[in-house]
Tab-separated table of C-alpha atoms in Angstrom:
chain	number	residue	atom	x	y	z
A	263	UNK	CA	-5.281	-3.794	-14.686
A	264	UNK	CA	-2.364	-5.934	-13.545
A	265	UNK	CA	-0.486	-4.899	-10.432
A	266	UNK	CA	3.018	-6.027	-9.485
A	267	UNK	CA	4.168	-5.275	-5.965
A	268	UNK	CA	7.817	-5.286	-5.003
A	269	UNK	CA	10.242	-3.967	-2.429
A	270	UNK	CA	9.516	-6.247	0.485
A	271	UNK	CA	12.239	-7.905	2.486
A	272	UNK	CA	13.825	-8.346	5.878
A	273	UNK	CA	14.643	-5.256	7.904
A	274	UNK	CA	15.533	-4.582	11.502
A	275	UNK	CA	13.200	-2.696	13.779
A	276	UNK	CA	13.589	1.025	13.269
A	277	UNK	CA	14.577	0.599	9.649
A	278	UNK	CA	12.862	1.630	6.447
A	279	UNK	CA	11.558	0.062	3.280
A	280	UNK	CA	9.843	1.425	0.213
A	281	UNK	CA	7.281	-0.730	-1.510
A	282	UNK	CA	6.402	-0.184	-5.133
A	283	UNK	CA	3.413	-1.289	-7.137
A	284	UNK	CA	3.635	-1.059	-10.895
A	285	UNK	CA	0.484	-1.197	-12.944
A	286	UNK	CA	-0.032	-2.281	-16.493
A	287	UNK	CA	-2.987	-2.677	-18.775
A	288	UNK	CA	-4.679	0.606	-18.017
A	289	UNK	CA	-3.818	4.098	-16.932
A	290	UNK	CA	-4.149	4.641	-13.204
A	291	UNK	CA	-4.740	8.358	-13.325
A	292	UNK	CA	-8.469	8.026	-12.621
A	293	UNK	CA	-8.230	5.485	-9.816
A	294	UNK	CA	-7.788	5.639	-6.119
A	295	UNK	CA	-4.997	3.505	-4.710
A	296	UNK	CA	-4.477	1.662	-1.500
A	297	UNK	CA	-2.186	-0.587	0.465
A	298	UNK	CA	-3.371	-3.392	2.704
A	299	UNK	CA	-1.514	-5.956	4.753
A	300	UNK	CA	-2.118	-9.366	6.214
A	301	UNK	CA	-0.116	-10.625	9.157
A	302	UNK	CA	0.172	-14.356	9.890
A	303	UNK	CA	-3.049	-15.664	11.373
A	304	UNK	CA	-4.859	-12.350	10.959
A	305	UNK	CA	-7.291	-10.824	8.530
A	306	UNK	CA	-6.169	-8.423	5.868
A	307	UNK	CA	-6.319	-4.822	7.030
A	308	UNK	CA	-6.215	-1.399	5.492
A	309	UNK	CA	-2.919	0.474	5.705
A	310	UNK	CA	-3.104	3.559	3.495
A	311	UNK	CA	-5.153	5.094	0.701
A	312	UNK	CA	-4.657	7.864	-1.839
A	313	UNK	CA	-7.203	9.516	-4.101
A	314	UNK	CA	-6.782	9.694	-7.854
A	315	UNK	CA	-5.504	13.235	-7.789
A	316	UNK	CA	-2.980	12.491	-5.094
A	317	UNK	CA	-4.412	15.269	-2.949
A	318	UNK	CA	-6.036	13.250	-0.180
A	319	UNK	CA	-4.641	10.429	1.930
A	320	UNK	CA	-5.938	8.165	4.640
A	321	UNK	CA	-3.914	6.017	7.020
A	322	UNK	CA	-4.570	3.373	9.601
A	323	UNK	CA	-3.879	4.704	13.078
A	324	UNK	CA	-1.153	2.109	13.539
A	325	UNK	CA	0.973	3.569	10.736
A	326	UNK	CA	0.217	7.290	10.906
A	327	UNK	CA	3.360	9.363	11.029
A	328	UNK	CA	5.516	6.437	9.906
A	329	UNK	CA	4.166	5.410	6.493
A	330	UNK	CA	3.611	7.578	3.422
A	331	UNK	CA	1.648	6.609	0.352
A	332	UNK	CA	2.362	8.291	-2.964
A	333	UNK	CA	1.891	7.809	-6.665
A	334	UNK	CA	3.495	8.653	-9.962
A	335	UNK	CA	0.794	8.569	-12.603
A	336	UNK	CA	3.289	9.054	-15.408
A	337	UNK	CA	4.936	5.798	-14.371
A	338	UNK	CA	1.674	4.089	-13.378
A	339	UNK	CA	3.303	3.288	-10.069
A	340	UNK	CA	2.326	3.708	-6.456
A	341	UNK	CA	4.595	3.608	-3.439
A	342	UNK	CA	4.504	3.010	0.262
A	343	UNK	CA	7.401	4.504	2.178
A	344	UNK	CA	7.662	2.771	5.535
A	345	UNK	CA	9.845	4.289	8.242
A	346	UNK	CA	10.443	3.389	11.878
A	347	UNK	CA	9.345	-0.134	11.196
A	348	UNK	CA	8.220	-2.327	14.069
A	349	UNK	CA	7.985	-6.109	14.383
A	350	UNK	CA	4.194	-5.791	14.363
A	351	UNK	CA	4.441	-4.381	10.832
A	352	UNK	CA	5.483	-7.833	9.653
A	353	UNK	CA	2.964	-8.916	7.040
A	354	UNK	CA	2.322	-9.525	3.384
A	355	UNK	CA	1.563	-6.151	1.845
A	356	UNK	CA	-0.892	-5.840	-1.020
A	357	UNK	CA	-1.466	-2.947	-3.356
A	358	UNK	CA	-4.894	-2.285	-4.770
A	359	UNK	CA	-6.579	0.020	-7.237
A	360	UNK	CA	-10.158	1.186	-7.292
A	361	UNK	CA	-11.879	4.044	-5.598
A	362	UNK	CA	-10.526	5.998	-2.658
A	363	UNK	CA	-11.604	3.854	0.263
A	364	UNK	CA	-10.410	2.239	3.484
A	365	UNK	CA	-12.169	-1.085	2.968
A	366	UNK	CA	-11.381	-3.936	0.636
A	367	UNK	CA	-14.691	-3.618	-1.156
A	368	UNK	CA	-13.644	-0.284	-2.601
A	369	UNK	CA	-10.910	-1.853	-4.690
A	370	UNK	CA	-11.295	-3.828	-7.898
A	371	UNK	CA	-7.745	-4.817	-8.704
A	372	UNK	CA	-5.130	-6.366	-6.448
A	373	UNK	CA	-1.441	-7.111	-6.609
A	374	UNK	CA	0.059	-10.413	-5.560
A	375	UNK	CA	1.583	-9.188	-2.322
A	376	UNK	CA	5.111	-8.659	-1.101
A	377	UNK	CA	6.406	-9.910	2.248
A	378	UNK	CA	7.807	-7.511	4.799
A	379	UNK	CA	9.546	-8.996	7.816
A	380	UNK	CA	10.707	-6.763	10.646
A	381	UNK	CA	13.081	-8.331	13.133
A	382	UNK	CA	13.446	-7.129	16.705
């Protein structure tokens, strides 16, 4: 599975962005999906996860109520809608595919990352 993340950019605090992650090489319908992020000088952390059916989600406390993960299996694409962005959301965001989990070890395939910068 190859994953291509896109949609990052520069946005002001309070703004919104939608990240996309397109997959190729294999159908994603049987996989869980997740988004992680890594801020400068920090370890990569879990942001959001979605099970293969799209019926169960899990979010980091820091993004609950602001971020929404979703998927379109027909398009082999996952999304992360980010609203009410804060400067502390600045990071490189990575998409991942594997099983439904909140730790990196649960995912087998990773995208290359897309940079999100939130200005104050």
